[in-house]
């Protein structure tokens, strides 16, 4: 199961909130999160890691793509 | 992630220590660093209001913006972005500033006042937390100011360009500016010290994402204490510093640049906390984000400055004597307006679960 969260252009805490809604809804799998700024990248990573998800970050043009796996 | 936590705590601690040193070197008591007060002083220094005791172009703010700008350029995090309900942000910034000037301080100064033993700031903290809780409720209900979109990179430099220009005025053409002869505006550390301390604070705040509102918000929201470490470190180091230099005095009465009207200390910070959560961060964080190229945050700063000018032009701001009736009315009006803006930016029907891709 793969889900995507598009949190581009949103300021904290919205990217974390959107990601949390998805993480709460699925037991595991792959969740891809797109964010626009470094603070959102760190905050979403922290949320996911605290919940036992593995986080891989890559740049996608000017944005960041976070691939969360559990 | 542990190293990040260390960075947030170090930033807070250094900010707290620098604040104590700035007071020792001339800044007003418990006001080594205050984004709201200093933006208010800058508004006065530029002549946007003519309240004689609070006019001084504070180099701490100019340095903070330049420091954050340098850090964001250095790390490639600078990015021109904007278009997330800019004028609503202006309004939220405006009313947040009214609340902060009724309390007499931004969230940073609130902590510094607590660290100086000012119990009125404890009442303000309760109000701030209450405001954050209300704001979080709206965020949970789907409140959003919408997406910002990438802009041409030149747009991201305009704010820092303005700040640079004001610094040039301060250094080269001070005769164009207003300077208080007495009152808080006349109390300041040497220009160069303030500027350098500002640069350090801005650089560290950009790297650590320190945010006083974010600390309380994330703990209430997610039980995530990450940013609270910064909040706690400001308090701990400022307290230690104040105890060392003998600037710690416990009580409600007779606190410097403060009043004892608990109701308005509470409600002023409720307004500030609520508006700040909707804005996505405290005034310090807004300055840093504006320096990073976020033009919505730049508009928010313009709202702060306009709010500060209005607060003094219309006699809304508090003083050690208390809160004028007009200021009390303004706080109530501000709460009503923020309530309306909160509802206006919530989706009509909100579902739990997977609500992805809003506001695009």
Short mmCIF file of C-alpha atoms in Angstrom, two decimals:
data_model
loop_
_atom_site.label_atom_id
_atom_site.label_comp_id
_atom_site.label_asym_id
_atom_site.label_seq_id
_atom_site.Cartn_x
_atom_site.Cartn_y
_atom_site.Cartn_z
CA UNK A 1 0.00 0.00 0.00
CA UNK A 2 1.37 3.39 -0.97
CA UNK A 3 0.02 6.77 0.04
CA UNK A 4 1.07 10.29 -0.86
CA UNK A 5 0.87 13.51 1.09
CA UNK A 6 1.32 16.76 -0.79
CA UNK A 7 2.31 19.32 1.83
CA UNK A 8 4.10 21.67 -0.52
CA UNK A 9 3.78 25.34 0.34
CA UNK A 10 2.35 24.67 3.79
CA UNK A 11 3.87 26.03 6.98
CA UNK A 12 4.19 24.11 10.22
CA UNK A 13 2.39 22.40 11.70
CA UNK A 14 0.22 21.60 8.66
CA UNK A 15 2.68 19.23 6.94
CA UNK A 16 3.05 17.28 10.20
CA UNK A 17 -0.71 17.25 10.74
CA UNK A 18 -1.43 15.93 7.23
CA UNK A 19 1.25 13.27 7.57
CA UNK A 20 0.00 12.26 10.99
CA UNK A 21 -3.51 11.75 9.63
CA UNK A 22 -2.15 9.31 7.08
CA UNK A 23 0.20 7.52 9.50
CA UNK A 24 -2.67 7.11 11.96
CA UNK A 25 -4.79 5.54 9.22
CA UNK A 26 -2.34 2.94 7.92
CA UNK A 27 -0.50 0.21 9.87
CA UNK A 28 2.53 0.33 7.60
CA UNK A 29 3.70 0.40 4.02
CA UNK A 30 5.09 3.32 2.10
CA UNK A 31 4.04 6.92 2.56
CA UNK A 32 5.52 9.61 0.34
CA UNK A 33 5.48 13.17 1.64
CA UNK A 34 6.32 16.27 -0.38
CA UNK A 35 7.32 19.40 1.56
CA UNK A 36 8.72 22.78 0.53
CA UNK A 37 10.89 23.88 3.40
CA UNK A 38 13.58 22.48 5.63
CA UNK A 39 11.65 23.02 8.85
CA UNK A 40 8.77 20.91 7.51
CA UNK A 41 11.26 18.27 6.33
CA UNK A 42 12.70 17.97 9.83
CA UNK A 43 9.36 18.07 11.62
CA UNK A 44 7.78 15.39 9.43
CA UNK A 45 10.93 13.24 9.76
CA UNK A 46 10.81 13.56 13.53
CA UNK A 47 7.14 12.56 13.67
CA UNK A 48 7.71 9.52 11.46
CA UNK A 49 10.86 8.36 13.24
CA UNK A 50 9.20 8.71 16.64
CA UNK A 51 6.52 6.33 15.36
CA UNK A 52 8.98 3.79 14.07
CA UNK A 53 8.98 4.68 10.39
CA UNK A 54 12.18 4.71 8.38
CA UNK A 55 12.71 8.02 6.60
CA UNK A 56 14.58 8.66 3.36
CA UNK A 57 14.91 12.23 2.15
CA UNK A 58 15.71 13.33 -1.36
CA UNK A 59 15.43 16.58 -3.23
CA UNK A 60 12.80 16.88 -5.89
CA UNK A 61 13.57 20.08 -7.77
CA UNK A 62 13.22 22.75 -5.10
CA UNK A 63 11.09 20.56 -2.84
CA UNK A 64 11.90 17.64 -0.56
CA UNK A 65 10.52 14.16 -1.05
CA UNK A 66 10.32 12.07 2.12
CA UNK A 67 9.76 8.37 1.69
CA UNK A 68 8.46 6.83 4.93
CA UNK A 69 8.55 3.07 5.28
CA UNK A 70 7.32 0.66 7.92
CA UNK B 1 17.67 13.99 15.71
CA UNK B 2 19.45 14.20 19.06
CA UNK B 3 21.92 16.71 17.59
CA UNK B 4 19.02 18.84 16.40
CA UNK B 5 17.59 18.88 19.89
CA UNK B 6 20.97 19.95 21.19
CA UNK B 7 21.03 22.76 18.62
CA UNK B 8 17.59 24.03 19.65
CA UNK B 9 18.60 23.98 23.31
CA UNK B 10 21.95 25.67 22.56
CA UNK B 11 20.19 28.38 20.54
CA UNK B 12 17.73 29.01 23.35
CA UNK B 13 20.48 29.04 25.95
CA UNK B 14 22.68 31.44 23.99
CA UNK B 15 19.67 33.70 23.36
CA UNK B 16 18.88 33.72 27.09
CA UNK B 17 22.49 34.53 28.02
CA UNK B 18 22.82 37.23 25.36
CA UNK B 19 19.60 38.80 26.65
CA UNK B 20 21.04 39.09 30.18
CA UNK B 21 24.27 40.58 28.81
CA UNK B 22 22.35 43.07 26.63
CA UNK B 23 20.44 44.27 29.71
CA UNK B 24 23.72 44.65 31.59
CA UNK B 25 25.04 46.71 28.69
CA UNK B 26 22.07 49.05 28.55
CA UNK B 27 18.89 47.42 27.24
CA UNK B 28 15.73 47.88 29.37
CA UNK B 29 15.33 45.37 32.24
CA UNK B 30 14.02 41.93 31.24
CA UNK B 31 14.15 43.22 27.65
CA UNK B 32 17.47 41.96 26.42
CA UNK B 33 15.59 40.54 23.52
CA UNK B 34 11.96 41.18 22.59
CA UNK B 35 10.73 40.94 19.04
CA UNK B 36 7.46 42.78 19.71
CA UNK B 37 9.01 45.61 21.75
CA UNK B 38 11.88 46.01 19.30
CA UNK B 39 9.64 46.09 16.23
CA UNK B 40 7.58 48.68 18.11
CA UNK B 41 10.77 50.69 18.78
CA UNK B 42 11.75 50.38 15.11
CA UNK B 43 8.28 51.60 14.07
CA UNK B 44 8.97 54.58 16.33
CA UNK B 45 12.50 55.05 15.06
CA UNK B 46 11.16 55.27 11.53
CA UNK B 47 8.48 57.73 12.66
CA UNK B 48 5.47 55.49 12.05
CA UNK B 49 4.33 56.43 15.53
CA UNK B 50 5.45 59.38 17.63
CA UNK B 51 5.47 57.91 21.12
CA UNK B 52 8.66 59.62 22.31
CA UNK B 53 9.79 56.97 24.86
CA UNK B 54 9.81 54.04 22.40
CA UNK B 55 11.79 55.13 19.37
CA UNK B 56 14.99 53.34 18.45
CA UNK B 57 15.94 51.30 15.41
CA UNK B 58 16.99 48.18 17.32
CA UNK B 59 20.08 46.60 15.75
CA UNK B 60 19.15 43.27 17.39
CA UNK B 61 16.29 42.87 14.90
CA UNK B 62 18.31 44.01 11.88
CA UNK B 63 21.10 41.62 12.88
CA UNK B 64 18.67 38.76 13.43
CA UNK B 65 17.27 39.10 9.92
CA UNK B 66 20.71 39.42 8.34
CA UNK B 67 22.04 36.47 10.37
CA UNK B 68 19.14 34.27 9.33
CA UNK B 69 19.53 35.42 5.72
CA UNK B 70 23.23 34.54 5.70
CA UNK B 71 22.52 31.13 7.27
CA UNK B 72 19.80 30.35 4.74
CA UNK B 73 21.99 31.37 1.78
CA UNK B 74 24.91 29.43 3.21
CA UNK B 75 22.89 26.23 3.53
CA UNK B 76 20.87 26.57 0.34
CA UNK B 77 17.63 26.84 2.31
CA UNK B 78 16.87 30.31 1.03
CA UNK B 79 13.83 30.12 -1.20
CA UNK B 80 11.36 32.71 -2.49
CA UNK B 81 7.88 31.47 -1.73
CA UNK B 82 4.57 33.12 -0.93
CA UNK B 83 0.92 33.58 -1.71
CA UNK B 84 -0.69 31.89 1.30
CA UNK B 85 -3.42 34.43 2.15
CA UNK B 86 -0.94 37.32 2.52
CA UNK B 87 -3.35 39.98 3.71
CA UNK B 88 -5.02 37.70 6.23
CA UNK B 89 -1.52 37.16 7.59
CA UNK B 90 -1.07 40.94 7.72
CA UNK B 91 -4.24 41.20 9.80
CA UNK B 92 -3.24 38.35 12.12
CA UNK B 93 0.17 39.99 12.60
CA UNK B 94 -1.50 43.33 13.31
CA UNK B 95 -3.77 41.93 16.03
CA UNK B 96 -1.09 39.67 17.51
CA UNK B 97 1.03 42.80 18.02
CA UNK B 98 -1.82 44.61 19.77
CA UNK B 99 -2.08 41.65 22.16
CA UNK B 100 1.67 41.59 22.78
CA UNK B 101 1.83 45.33 23.46
CA UNK B 102 -1.02 45.03 25.95
CA UNK B 103 0.99 42.32 27.73
CA UNK B 104 4.25 44.18 27.03
CA UNK B 105 6.29 41.53 25.31
CA UNK B 106 6.50 38.78 22.73
CA UNK B 107 6.83 35.11 23.75
CA UNK B 108 10.63 35.54 24.01
CA UNK B 109 10.30 38.44 26.44
CA UNK B 110 7.62 36.52 28.31
CA UNK B 111 10.22 33.87 29.11
CA UNK B 112 12.85 36.50 29.92
CA UNK B 113 10.41 38.22 32.29
CA UNK B 114 9.71 34.88 33.97
CA UNK B 115 13.46 34.38 34.31
CA UNK B 116 13.66 37.78 35.99
CA UNK B 117 11.08 36.69 38.58
CA UNK B 118 8.16 38.63 37.07
CA UNK B 119 5.05 36.63 38.08
CA UNK B 120 2.87 38.74 35.74
CA UNK B 121 4.60 36.88 32.93
CA UNK B 122 3.33 33.65 34.49
CA UNK B 123 -0.21 34.94 34.00
CA UNK B 124 0.76 35.89 30.45
CA UNK B 125 2.12 32.37 29.89
CA UNK B 126 -1.23 30.87 30.94
CA UNK B 127 -2.93 33.20 28.47
CA UNK B 128 -0.44 32.26 25.75
CA UNK B 129 -1.04 28.55 26.31
CA UNK B 130 -4.81 29.15 26.24
CA UNK B 131 -4.45 30.97 22.92
CA UNK B 132 -2.32 28.17 21.49
CA UNK B 133 -4.91 25.58 22.58
CA UNK B 134 -7.68 27.49 20.82
CA UNK B 135 -5.54 27.86 17.68
CA UNK B 136 -4.69 24.15 17.72
CA UNK B 137 -8.43 23.31 17.89
CA UNK B 138 -8.95 25.26 14.68
CA UNK B 139 -5.96 23.60 13.01
CA UNK B 140 -7.42 20.23 13.98
CA UNK B 141 -10.69 21.32 12.38
CA UNK B 142 -8.86 21.93 9.13
CA UNK B 143 -7.91 25.61 9.42
CA UNK B 144 -5.48 26.55 6.66
CA UNK B 145 -4.34 29.76 5.04
CA UNK B 146 -3.65 27.75 1.90
CA UNK B 147 -0.53 26.90 0.02
CA UNK B 148 2.35 29.19 -0.72
CA UNK B 149 3.83 28.77 -4.18
CA UNK B 150 7.38 29.31 -5.46
CA UNK B 151 8.07 32.84 -6.60
CA UNK B 152 10.80 34.42 -8.69
CA UNK B 153 13.84 34.42 -6.45
CA UNK B 154 14.18 38.23 -6.50
CA UNK B 155 10.99 38.44 -4.41
CA UNK B 156 12.71 36.63 -1.58
CA UNK B 157 15.40 39.31 -1.26
CA UNK B 158 13.09 42.31 -0.97
CA UNK B 159 12.51 41.97 2.78
CA UNK B 160 16.16 41.53 3.68
CA UNK B 161 16.94 44.38 1.26
CA UNK B 162 14.66 46.67 3.25
CA UNK B 163 16.30 45.61 6.49
CA UNK B 164 19.73 46.27 4.97
CA UNK B 165 18.58 49.73 3.92
CA UNK B 166 17.37 50.53 7.44
CA UNK B 167 20.76 49.40 8.78
CA UNK B 168 22.49 51.76 6.35
CA UNK B 169 20.26 54.60 7.60
CA UNK B 170 21.10 53.73 11.19
CA UNK B 171 24.84 53.63 10.54
CA UNK B 172 25.25 56.41 7.99
CA UNK B 173 22.25 58.73 8.22
CA UNK B 174 20.91 58.48 11.78
CA UNK B 175 19.70 62.09 11.55
CA UNK B 176 16.77 60.81 9.46
CA UNK B 177 15.60 58.57 12.30
CA UNK B 178 13.91 59.19 15.63
CA UNK B 179 15.73 58.39 18.88
CA UNK B 180 14.11 58.40 22.33
CA UNK B 181 15.78 60.72 24.81
CA UNK B 182 14.28 58.92 27.79
CA UNK B 183 12.19 55.84 28.47
CA UNK B 184 12.80 52.29 27.23
CA UNK B 185 13.77 53.51 23.75
CA UNK B 186 16.68 55.46 25.22
CA UNK B 187 17.99 52.37 26.99
CA UNK B 188 20.14 50.28 24.73
CA UNK B 189 23.36 48.37 24.54
CA UNK B 190 26.11 49.70 22.23
CA UNK B 191 24.98 49.48 18.60
CA UNK B 192 27.71 47.11 17.49
CA UNK B 193 27.15 44.67 20.36
CA UNK B 194 23.40 44.60 19.66
CA UNK B 195 24.04 44.06 15.97
CA UNK B 196 26.53 41.21 16.48
CA UNK B 197 24.29 39.52 19.09
CA UNK B 198 21.44 39.84 16.62
CA UNK B 199 23.51 38.22 13.87
CA UNK B 200 24.37 35.31 16.17
CA UNK B 201 20.74 34.86 17.25
CA UNK B 202 19.51 34.98 13.66
CA UNK B 203 22.07 32.51 12.40
CA UNK B 204 21.33 30.03 15.20
CA UNK B 205 17.56 30.50 15.01
CA UNK B 206 17.63 29.75 11.29
CA UNK B 207 19.66 26.60 11.82
CA UNK B 208 17.65 25.33 14.78
CA UNK B 209 14.12 26.52 13.72
CA UNK B 210 13.69 27.81 17.29
CA UNK B 211 10.09 28.90 17.79
CA UNK B 212 8.53 29.75 21.12
CA UNK B 213 4.96 29.22 19.91
CA UNK B 214 5.96 26.05 18.08
CA UNK B 215 7.27 24.58 21.34
CA UNK B 216 3.94 24.90 23.12
CA UNK B 217 1.95 24.03 19.99
CA UNK B 218 3.82 20.83 19.11
CA UNK B 219 3.63 19.61 22.67
CA UNK B 220 -0.14 20.13 22.83
CA UNK B 221 -0.61 18.75 19.33
CA UNK B 222 1.75 15.81 19.10
CA UNK B 223 3.31 15.55 22.58
CA UNK B 224 6.51 16.51 20.77
CA UNK B 225 8.76 18.44 23.15
CA UNK B 226 11.54 19.14 20.62
CA UNK B 227 11.08 22.92 20.39
CA UNK B 228 10.24 23.17 24.09
CA UNK B 229 13.89 22.44 24.80
CA UNK B 230 14.67 25.83 23.25
CA UNK B 231 11.97 27.48 25.31
CA UNK B 232 13.30 25.86 28.51
CA UNK B 233 16.90 26.73 27.66
CA UNK B 234 16.08 30.44 27.22
CA UNK B 235 14.52 30.34 30.68
CA UNK B 236 17.26 28.33 32.38
CA UNK B 237 20.21 30.35 31.09
CA UNK B 238 18.49 33.73 31.51
CA UNK B 239 17.56 32.71 35.07
CA UNK B 240 21.12 31.62 35.83
CA UNK B 241 22.42 34.85 34.30
CA UNK B 242 19.97 37.02 36.23
CA UNK B 243 20.85 35.29 39.51
CA UNK B 244 24.54 35.80 38.79
CA UNK B 245 24.27 39.53 38.12
CA UNK B 246 21.59 40.13 40.77
CA UNK B 247 18.82 41.01 38.31
CA UNK B 248 16.35 38.47 39.76
CA UNK B 249 13.45 39.94 41.73
CA UNK B 250 10.41 37.83 42.57
CA UNK B 251 6.87 39.20 42.66
CA UNK B 252 4.02 40.89 40.84
CA UNK B 253 4.44 44.55 41.81
CA UNK B 254 7.18 46.86 40.65
CA UNK B 255 8.46 44.68 37.83
CA UNK B 256 10.30 46.54 35.08
CA UNK B 257 8.34 47.52 31.95
CA UNK B 258 5.34 45.49 33.13
CA UNK B 259 1.92 46.03 34.71
CA UNK B 260 -0.03 43.98 37.24
CA UNK B 261 -3.39 43.79 35.47
CA UNK B 262 -3.75 40.00 35.30
CA UNK B 263 -6.87 39.84 33.15
CA UNK B 264 -5.25 41.84 30.35
CA UNK B 265 -1.89 40.13 30.69
CA UNK B 266 -3.80 36.91 30.16
CA UNK B 267 -6.07 38.05 27.32
CA UNK B 268 -3.32 39.98 25.52
CA UNK B 269 -1.22 36.84 25.27
CA UNK B 270 -4.27 34.71 24.41
CA UNK B 271 -4.73 36.93 21.37
CA UNK B 272 -1.01 36.75 20.53
CA UNK B 273 -0.82 32.97 20.98
CA UNK B 274 -3.94 32.23 18.99
CA UNK B 275 -2.93 34.48 16.06
CA UNK B 276 0.63 33.12 16.11
CA UNK B 277 -0.51 29.50 15.86
CA UNK B 278 -2.62 30.40 12.83
CA UNK B 279 0.42 32.17 11.36
CA UNK B 280 2.62 29.11 11.89
CA UNK B 281 5.06 30.58 14.38
CA UNK B 282 6.08 33.24 16.87
CA UNK B 283 7.35 36.69 15.77
CA UNK B 284 10.97 35.50 16.01
CA UNK B 285 10.22 32.63 13.64
CA UNK B 286 8.38 34.98 11.27
CA UNK B 287 11.48 37.19 11.04
CA UNK B 288 13.66 34.17 10.29
CA UNK B 289 11.22 32.82 7.69
CA UNK B 290 11.00 36.23 6.02
CA UNK B 291 14.80 36.30 5.80
CA UNK B 292 14.70 32.81 4.24
CA UNK B 293 12.61 34.24 1.40
CA UNK B 294 9.07 33.61 2.67
CA UNK B 295 7.22 36.69 1.46
CA UNK B 296 4.09 35.78 3.46
CA UNK B 297 6.17 36.11 6.60
CA UNK B 298 7.46 39.44 5.31
CA UNK B 299 3.86 40.62 4.98
CA UNK B 300 3.25 39.35 8.53
CA UNK B 301 6.16 41.51 9.78
CA UNK B 302 4.58 44.49 8.01
CA UNK B 303 1.41 43.63 9.96
CA UNK B 304 3.38 43.57 13.23
CA UNK B 305 4.90 46.98 12.47
CA UNK B 306 1.53 48.45 11.47
CA UNK B 307 0.01 47.00 14.65
CA UNK B 308 2.77 48.54 16.75
CA UNK B 309 2.28 51.94 15.11
CA UNK B 310 -1.50 51.74 15.64
CA UNK B 311 -1.02 50.64 19.25
CA UNK B 312 0.81 53.88 20.01
CA UNK B 313 -1.02 56.24 17.64
CA UNK B 314 -4.37 55.21 19.15
CA UNK B 315 -3.23 54.80 22.73
CA UNK B 316 -3.83 51.04 22.89
CA UNK B 317 -0.48 49.90 24.28
CA UNK B 318 -0.06 49.18 27.97
CA UNK B 319 2.46 50.94 30.17
CA UNK B 320 3.65 50.21 33.73
CA UNK B 321 0.60 52.26 34.80
CA UNK B 322 -1.73 49.66 33.30
CA UNK B 323 -3.83 48.97 30.23
CA UNK B 324 -5.85 51.88 28.81
CA UNK B 325 -9.55 51.22 28.17
CA UNK B 326 -8.93 51.64 24.45
CA UNK B 327 -6.34 48.84 24.67
CA UNK B 328 -8.83 46.57 26.44
CA UNK B 329 -11.42 47.23 23.73
CA UNK B 330 -8.77 46.57 21.07
CA UNK B 331 -7.87 43.17 22.59
CA UNK B 332 -11.55 42.12 22.62
CA UNK B 333 -11.96 43.36 19.05
CA UNK B 334 -8.80 41.48 18.08
CA UNK B 335 -10.09 38.26 19.63
CA UNK B 336 -13.38 38.63 17.72
CA UNK B 337 -11.57 39.30 14.44
CA UNK B 338 -9.19 36.35 14.93
CA UNK B 339 -12.23 34.17 15.72
CA UNK B 340 -13.90 35.26 12.48
CA UNK B 341 -10.69 34.64 10.49
CA UNK B 342 -10.36 31.23 12.16
CA UNK B 343 -13.83 30.15 11.06
CA UNK B 344 -13.51 31.79 7.65
CA UNK B 345 -10.46 29.69 6.81
CA UNK B 346 -11.85 26.35 7.98
CA UNK B 347 -13.35 24.02 5.41
CA UNK B 348 -17.15 23.80 5.55
CA UNK B 349 -17.12 20.07 6.18
CA UNK B 350 -14.12 18.49 7.80
CA UNK B 351 -13.56 14.76 7.83
CA UNK B 352 -11.01 12.94 9.89
CA UNK B 353 -8.71 10.45 8.23
CA UNK B 354 -6.98 11.09 4.98
CA UNK B 355 -7.54 14.65 3.91
CA UNK B 356 -4.65 15.19 1.56
CA UNK B 357 -3.90 18.02 -0.78
CA UNK B 358 -5.96 20.85 0.60
CA UNK B 359 -6.02 24.38 -0.60
CA UNK B 360 -4.12 23.95 -3.84
#
